[in-house]
Short mmCIF file of C-alpha atoms in Angstrom, two decimals:
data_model
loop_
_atom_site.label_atom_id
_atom_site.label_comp_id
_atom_site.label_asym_id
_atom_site.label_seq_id
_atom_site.Cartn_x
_atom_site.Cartn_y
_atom_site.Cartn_z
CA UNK M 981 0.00 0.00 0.00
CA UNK M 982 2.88 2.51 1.08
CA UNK M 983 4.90 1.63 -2.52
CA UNK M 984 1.16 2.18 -4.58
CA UNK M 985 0.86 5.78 -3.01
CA UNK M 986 4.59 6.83 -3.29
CA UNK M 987 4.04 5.68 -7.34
CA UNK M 988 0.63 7.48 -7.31
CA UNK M 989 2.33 10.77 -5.89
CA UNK M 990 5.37 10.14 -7.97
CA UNK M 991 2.73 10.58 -10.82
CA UNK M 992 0.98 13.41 -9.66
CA UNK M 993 4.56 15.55 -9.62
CA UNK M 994 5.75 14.24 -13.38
CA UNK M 995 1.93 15.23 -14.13
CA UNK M 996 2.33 18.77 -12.47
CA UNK M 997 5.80 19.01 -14.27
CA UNK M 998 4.43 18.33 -17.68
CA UNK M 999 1.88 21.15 -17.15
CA UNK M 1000 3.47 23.91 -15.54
CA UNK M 1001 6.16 22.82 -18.45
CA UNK M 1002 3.05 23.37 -20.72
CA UNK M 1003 2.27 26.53 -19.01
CA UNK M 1004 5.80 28.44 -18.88
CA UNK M 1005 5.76 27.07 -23.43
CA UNK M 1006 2.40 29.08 -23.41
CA UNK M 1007 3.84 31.99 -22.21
CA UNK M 1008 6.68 32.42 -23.52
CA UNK M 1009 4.72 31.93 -27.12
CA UNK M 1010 2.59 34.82 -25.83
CA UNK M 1011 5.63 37.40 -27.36
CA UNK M 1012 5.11 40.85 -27.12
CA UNK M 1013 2.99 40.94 -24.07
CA UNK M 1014 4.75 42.57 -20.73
CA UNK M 1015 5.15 40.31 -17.38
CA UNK M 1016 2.45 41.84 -15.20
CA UNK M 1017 -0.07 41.05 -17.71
CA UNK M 1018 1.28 37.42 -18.30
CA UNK M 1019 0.66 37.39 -14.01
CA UNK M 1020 -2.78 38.36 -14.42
CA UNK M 1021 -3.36 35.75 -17.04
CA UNK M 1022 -1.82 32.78 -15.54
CA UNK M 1023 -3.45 33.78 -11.95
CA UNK M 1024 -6.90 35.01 -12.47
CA UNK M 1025 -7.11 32.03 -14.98
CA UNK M 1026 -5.54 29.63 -12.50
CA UNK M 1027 -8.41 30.35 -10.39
CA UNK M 1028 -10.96 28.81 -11.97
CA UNK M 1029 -9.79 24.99 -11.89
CA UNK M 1030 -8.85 25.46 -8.81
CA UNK M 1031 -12.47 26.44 -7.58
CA UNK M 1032 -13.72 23.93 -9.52
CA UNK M 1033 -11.33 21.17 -7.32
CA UNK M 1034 -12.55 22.94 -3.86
CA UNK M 1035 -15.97 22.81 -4.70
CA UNK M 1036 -15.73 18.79 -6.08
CA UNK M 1037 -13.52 17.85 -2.81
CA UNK M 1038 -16.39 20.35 -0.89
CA UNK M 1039 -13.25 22.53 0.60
CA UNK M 1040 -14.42 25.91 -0.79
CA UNK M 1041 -15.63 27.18 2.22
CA UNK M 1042 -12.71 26.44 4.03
CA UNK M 1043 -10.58 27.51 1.85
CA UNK M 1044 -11.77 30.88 2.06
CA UNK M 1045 -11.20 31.31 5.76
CA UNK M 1046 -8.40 32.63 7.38
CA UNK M 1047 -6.60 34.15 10.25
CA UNK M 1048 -4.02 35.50 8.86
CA UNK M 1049 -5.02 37.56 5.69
CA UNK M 1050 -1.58 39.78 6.10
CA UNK M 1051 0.16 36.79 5.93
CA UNK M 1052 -1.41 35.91 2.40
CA UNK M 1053 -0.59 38.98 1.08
CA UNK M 1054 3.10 39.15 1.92
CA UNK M 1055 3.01 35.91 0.34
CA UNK M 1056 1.12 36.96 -2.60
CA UNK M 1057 3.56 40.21 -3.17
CA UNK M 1058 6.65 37.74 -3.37
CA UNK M 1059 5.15 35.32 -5.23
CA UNK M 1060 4.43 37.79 -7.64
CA UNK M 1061 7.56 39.55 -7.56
CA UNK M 1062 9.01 36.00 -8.57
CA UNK M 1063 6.40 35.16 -11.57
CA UNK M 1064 7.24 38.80 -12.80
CA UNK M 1065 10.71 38.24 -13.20
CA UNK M 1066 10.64 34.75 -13.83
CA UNK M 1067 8.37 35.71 -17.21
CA UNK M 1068 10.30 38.36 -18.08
CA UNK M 1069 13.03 35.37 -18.04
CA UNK M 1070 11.09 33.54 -20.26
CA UNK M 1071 10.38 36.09 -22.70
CA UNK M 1072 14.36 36.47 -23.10
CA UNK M 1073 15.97 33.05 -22.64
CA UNK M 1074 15.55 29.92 -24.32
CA UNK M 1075 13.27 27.63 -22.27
CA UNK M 1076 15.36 25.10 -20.86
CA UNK M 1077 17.85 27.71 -19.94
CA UNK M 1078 15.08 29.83 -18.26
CA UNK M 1079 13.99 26.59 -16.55
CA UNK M 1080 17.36 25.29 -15.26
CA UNK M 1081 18.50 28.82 -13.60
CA UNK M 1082 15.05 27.86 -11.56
CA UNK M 1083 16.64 24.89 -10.15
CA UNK M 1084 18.59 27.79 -8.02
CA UNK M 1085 15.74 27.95 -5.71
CA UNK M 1086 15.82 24.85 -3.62
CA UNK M 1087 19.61 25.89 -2.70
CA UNK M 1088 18.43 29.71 -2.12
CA UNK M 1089 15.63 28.02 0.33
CA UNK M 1090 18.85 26.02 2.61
CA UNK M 1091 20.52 29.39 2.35
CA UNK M 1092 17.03 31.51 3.79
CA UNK M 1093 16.00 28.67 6.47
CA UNK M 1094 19.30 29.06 8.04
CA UNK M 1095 19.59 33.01 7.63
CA UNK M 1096 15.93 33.58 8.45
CA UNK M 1097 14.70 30.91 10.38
CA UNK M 1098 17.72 29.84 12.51
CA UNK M 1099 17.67 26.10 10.87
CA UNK M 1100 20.55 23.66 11.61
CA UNK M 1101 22.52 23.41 8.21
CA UNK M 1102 25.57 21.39 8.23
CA UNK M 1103 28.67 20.93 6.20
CA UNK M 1104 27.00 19.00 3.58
CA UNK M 1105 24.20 20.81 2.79
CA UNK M 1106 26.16 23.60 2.78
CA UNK M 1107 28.96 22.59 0.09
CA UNK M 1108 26.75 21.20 -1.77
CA UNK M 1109 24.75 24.67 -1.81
CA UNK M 1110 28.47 26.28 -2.69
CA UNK M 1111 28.46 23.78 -5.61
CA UNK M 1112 25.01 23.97 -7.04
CA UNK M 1113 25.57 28.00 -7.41
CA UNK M 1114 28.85 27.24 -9.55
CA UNK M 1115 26.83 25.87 -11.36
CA UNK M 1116 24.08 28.70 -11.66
CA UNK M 1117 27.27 30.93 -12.26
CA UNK M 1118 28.53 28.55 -15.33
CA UNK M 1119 24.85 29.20 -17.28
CA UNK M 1120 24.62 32.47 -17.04
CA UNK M 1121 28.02 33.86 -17.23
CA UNK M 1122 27.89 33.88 -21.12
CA UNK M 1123 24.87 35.98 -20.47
CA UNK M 1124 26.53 38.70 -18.13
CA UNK M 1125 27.77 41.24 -20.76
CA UNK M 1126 27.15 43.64 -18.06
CA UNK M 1127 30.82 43.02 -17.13
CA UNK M 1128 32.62 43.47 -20.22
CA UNK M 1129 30.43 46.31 -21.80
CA UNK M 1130 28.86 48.36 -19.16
CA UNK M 1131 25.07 48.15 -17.70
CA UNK M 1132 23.84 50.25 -20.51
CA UNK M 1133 25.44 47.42 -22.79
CA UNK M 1134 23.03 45.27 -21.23
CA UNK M 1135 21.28 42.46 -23.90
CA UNK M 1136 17.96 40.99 -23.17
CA UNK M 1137 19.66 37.89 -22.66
CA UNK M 1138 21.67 39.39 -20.12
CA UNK M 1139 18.73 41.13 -17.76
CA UNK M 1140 17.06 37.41 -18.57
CA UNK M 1141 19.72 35.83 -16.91
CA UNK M 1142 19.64 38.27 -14.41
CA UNK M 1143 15.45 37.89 -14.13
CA UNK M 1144 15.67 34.43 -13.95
CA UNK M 1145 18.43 34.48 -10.69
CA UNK M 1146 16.15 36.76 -8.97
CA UNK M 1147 13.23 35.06 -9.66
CA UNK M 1148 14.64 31.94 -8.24
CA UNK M 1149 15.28 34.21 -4.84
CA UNK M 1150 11.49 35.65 -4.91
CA UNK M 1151 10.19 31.71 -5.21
CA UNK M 1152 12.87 30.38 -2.28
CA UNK M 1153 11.28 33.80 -0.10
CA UNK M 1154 7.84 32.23 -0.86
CA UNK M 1155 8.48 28.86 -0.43
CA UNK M 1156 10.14 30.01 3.51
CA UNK M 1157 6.81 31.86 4.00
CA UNK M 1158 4.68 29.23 2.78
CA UNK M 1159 6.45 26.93 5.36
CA UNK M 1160 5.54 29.23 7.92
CA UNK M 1161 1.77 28.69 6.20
CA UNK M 1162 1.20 25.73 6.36
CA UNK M 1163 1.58 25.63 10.56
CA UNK M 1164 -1.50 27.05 10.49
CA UNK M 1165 -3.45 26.91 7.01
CA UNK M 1166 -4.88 24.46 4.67
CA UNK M 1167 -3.15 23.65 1.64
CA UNK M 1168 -6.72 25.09 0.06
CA UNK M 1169 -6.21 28.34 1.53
CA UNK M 1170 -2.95 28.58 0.76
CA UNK M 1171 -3.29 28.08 -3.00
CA UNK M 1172 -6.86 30.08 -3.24
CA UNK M 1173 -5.45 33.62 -2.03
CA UNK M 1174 -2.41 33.01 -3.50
CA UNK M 1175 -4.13 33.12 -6.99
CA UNK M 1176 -6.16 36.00 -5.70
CA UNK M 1177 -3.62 38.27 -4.58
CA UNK M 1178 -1.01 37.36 -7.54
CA UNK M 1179 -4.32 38.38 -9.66
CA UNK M 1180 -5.04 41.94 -8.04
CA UNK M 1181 -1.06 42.87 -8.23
CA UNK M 1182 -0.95 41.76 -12.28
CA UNK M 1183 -4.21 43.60 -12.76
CA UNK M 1184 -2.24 46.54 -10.68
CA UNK M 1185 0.63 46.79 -13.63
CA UNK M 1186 -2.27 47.95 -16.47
CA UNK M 1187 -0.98 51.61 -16.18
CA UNK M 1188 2.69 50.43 -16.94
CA UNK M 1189 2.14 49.36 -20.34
CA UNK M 1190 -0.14 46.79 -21.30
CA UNK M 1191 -1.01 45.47 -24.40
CA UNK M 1192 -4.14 44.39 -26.44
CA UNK M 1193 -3.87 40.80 -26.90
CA UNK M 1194 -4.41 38.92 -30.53
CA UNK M 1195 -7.01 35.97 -30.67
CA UNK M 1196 -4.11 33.83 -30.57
CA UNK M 1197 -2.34 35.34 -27.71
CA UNK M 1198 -5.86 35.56 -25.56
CA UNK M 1199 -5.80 31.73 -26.01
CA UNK M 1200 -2.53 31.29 -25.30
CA UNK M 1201 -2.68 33.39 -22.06
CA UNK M 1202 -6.25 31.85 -21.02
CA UNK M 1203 -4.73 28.24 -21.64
CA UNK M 1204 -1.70 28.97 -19.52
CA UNK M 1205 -3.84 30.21 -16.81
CA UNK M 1206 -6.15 27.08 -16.79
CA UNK M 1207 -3.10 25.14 -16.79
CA UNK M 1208 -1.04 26.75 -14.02
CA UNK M 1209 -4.13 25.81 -12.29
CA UNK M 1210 -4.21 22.73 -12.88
CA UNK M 1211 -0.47 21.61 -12.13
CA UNK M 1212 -0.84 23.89 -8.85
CA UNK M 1213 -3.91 20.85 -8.24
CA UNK M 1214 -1.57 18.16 -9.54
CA UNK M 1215 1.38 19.18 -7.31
CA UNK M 1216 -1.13 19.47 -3.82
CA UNK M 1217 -2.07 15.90 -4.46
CA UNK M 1218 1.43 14.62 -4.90
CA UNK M 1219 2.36 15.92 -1.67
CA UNK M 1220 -0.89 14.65 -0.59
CA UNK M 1221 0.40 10.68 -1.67
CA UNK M 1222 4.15 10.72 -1.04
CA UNK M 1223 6.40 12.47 1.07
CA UNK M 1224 8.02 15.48 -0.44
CA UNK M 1225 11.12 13.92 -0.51
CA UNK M 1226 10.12 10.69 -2.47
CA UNK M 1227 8.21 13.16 -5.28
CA UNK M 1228 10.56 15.99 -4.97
CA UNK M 1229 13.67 14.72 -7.13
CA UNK M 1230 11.62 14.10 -10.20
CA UNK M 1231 11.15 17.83 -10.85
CA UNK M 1232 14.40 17.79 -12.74
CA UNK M 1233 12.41 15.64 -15.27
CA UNK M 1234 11.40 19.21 -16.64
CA UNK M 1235 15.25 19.77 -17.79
CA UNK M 1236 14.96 17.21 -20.26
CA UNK M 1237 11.56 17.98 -21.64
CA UNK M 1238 12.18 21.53 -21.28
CA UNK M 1239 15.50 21.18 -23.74
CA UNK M 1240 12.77 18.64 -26.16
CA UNK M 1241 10.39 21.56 -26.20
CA UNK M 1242 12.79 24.31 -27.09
CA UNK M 1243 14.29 22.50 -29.94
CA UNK M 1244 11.48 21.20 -31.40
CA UNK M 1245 9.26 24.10 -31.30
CA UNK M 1246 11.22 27.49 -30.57
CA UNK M 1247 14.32 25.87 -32.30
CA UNK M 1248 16.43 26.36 -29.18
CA UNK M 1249 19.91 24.79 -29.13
CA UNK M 1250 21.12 24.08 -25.84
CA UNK M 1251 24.52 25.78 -25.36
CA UNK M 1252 27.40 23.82 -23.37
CA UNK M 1253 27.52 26.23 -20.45
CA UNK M 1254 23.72 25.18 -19.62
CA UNK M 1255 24.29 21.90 -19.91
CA UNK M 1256 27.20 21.30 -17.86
CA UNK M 1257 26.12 24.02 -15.40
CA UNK M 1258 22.46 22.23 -14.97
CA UNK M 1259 24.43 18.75 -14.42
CA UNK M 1260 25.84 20.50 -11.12
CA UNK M 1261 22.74 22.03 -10.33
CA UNK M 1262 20.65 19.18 -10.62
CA UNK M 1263 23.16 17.11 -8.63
CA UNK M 1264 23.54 19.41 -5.66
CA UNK M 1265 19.80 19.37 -5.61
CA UNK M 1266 19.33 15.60 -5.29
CA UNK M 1267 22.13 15.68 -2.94
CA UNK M 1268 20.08 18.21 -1.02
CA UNK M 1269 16.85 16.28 -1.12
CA UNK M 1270 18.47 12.92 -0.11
CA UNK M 1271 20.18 14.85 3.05
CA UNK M 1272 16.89 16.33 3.93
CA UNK M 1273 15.87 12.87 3.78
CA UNK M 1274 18.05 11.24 5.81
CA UNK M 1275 18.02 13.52 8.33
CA UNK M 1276 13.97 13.42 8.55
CA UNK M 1277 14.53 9.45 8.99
CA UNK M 1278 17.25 10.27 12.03
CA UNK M 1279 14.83 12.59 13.61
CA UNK M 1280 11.66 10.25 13.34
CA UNK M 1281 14.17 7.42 15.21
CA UNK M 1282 14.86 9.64 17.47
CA UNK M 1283 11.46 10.67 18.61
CA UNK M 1284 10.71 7.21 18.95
CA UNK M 1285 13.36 6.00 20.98
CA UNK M 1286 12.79 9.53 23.50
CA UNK M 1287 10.21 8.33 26.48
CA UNK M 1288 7.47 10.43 27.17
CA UNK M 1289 8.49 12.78 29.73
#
């Protein structure tokens, strides 16, 4: 029973990775429209499967209530913050180079629970932090003209880059918060006002610039709302069926699909630098996971072995 719901959650998260894969392909075939109007899109959109999954699991009351509605919004602010970059990142990168500079945020999250939260990080987790941003530094250094030509030299490649490093620090800030969240608040509420609040700050960037979207593009946008909404579903119920670390490692599965997408449809061709930088990436992530792991397994032994005092 234990193996059939760590396969059923290990399907859930290759699910949610497929879509959100699907998602970030929609949006960056959206060209021409700005980043706080791709937010709006992909959150006011997002909202609608996932009222339809509160109301069929008959959570959509509770999901609405909450004590701590300042605490959503602070949440809400960053996680905007990091979609706003991380589009804009999207717009100017090839996909799976956009995607792989992501994998920066579960090493930014070690580095914030120990800065912020006073967590216990050893020698481990920290080299292999120190590694895995070597190898954030290896794909985008091509990218950094900033230091051979001045900031006003600046490609759109190079502020990408740039997005797409800061974006991964927005998304580690949220996922910190969220941790903090989740002490206290359903998963429902969590992801409901989080879609609600990421709306009202997109809708909030109109006066800077947006633009009138084509047929095509209102599709696109619409379908990459609907399906941010429905990997944020997938994802909940993966977590719901495995632990986090079982499901966790086979995120990285979007590297290789995310390379098969940009070739085959916005003819990207992965450079060497992104390749061999990902590599370390993704390695000093699984490392990361498996510690996190192990040293969940040593704290479960120990509470059992400690007599109730």
């Amino acid at each position: 029973m234990l193996r059939q719901n760590a396969m059923t959650g290990i399907a859930f998260k290759l699910s949610s990775v497929c879509v959100f894969l699907g998602m970030s392909s929609l949006l960056k075939a959206s060209e021409g429209v700005p980043s706080g109007q791709l937010v709006f899109f992909r959150s006011f959109f997002a909202i609608l499967p996932i009222i339809a999954y509160l109301i069929w699991k008959g959570e959509l009351g509770v999901g609405l209530k909450t004590k701590h509605p300042v605490s959503h919004l602070l949440r809400g602010l960053v996680g905007t913050g990091g979609m706003m970059t991380g589009f804009f990142a999207l717009t100017q990168l090839p996909l799976a180079e956009a995607i792989t500079i992501s994998y920066a945020t579960p090493l930014l999250i070690v580095v914030f629970s120990a800065v912020f939260y006073h967590e216990q990080v050893r020698l481990y987790r920290w080299s292999a932090v120190l590694v895995g941003l070597v190898g954030v530094v290896i794909i985008i250094w091509p990218r950094l003209t900033v230091f051979s030509g001045g900031i006003s030299d600046m490609s759109g490649a190079t502020l990408g880059a740039i997005s797409a490093l800061v974006a991964a620090g927005f998304a580690a800030t949220a996922m910190v918060l969220v941790r903090k969240l989740v002490e206290t608040e359903r998963s429902a509420t969590i992801v409901l006002y989080f879609s609600l609040t990421s709306s009202v700050f997109g809708l909030a960037t109109l006066p800077f610039g947006w633009v009138m979207p084509t047929t095509e593009q209102f599709a696109l946008l619409i379908g990459a709302g609907i399906f941010g909404g429905i990997g944020q579903i997938l994802l909940t119920e993966s977590y719901r069926h495995a632990d986090m670390s079982v499901v966790a490692p086979f995120e990285y599965a979007s590297l290789i699909l995310s390379v098969l997408i940009g070739y085959l449809i916005f003819h990207d061709v992965p450079t060497i630098e992104m390749l061999a930088g990902g590599a370390i990436v993704v390695g000093s992530g699984l490392f990361i996971i498996y510690r996190e792991h192990k040293l969940g397994l040593e704290r479960k032994r120990a509470s059992e072995v400690t007599p109730p005092q």
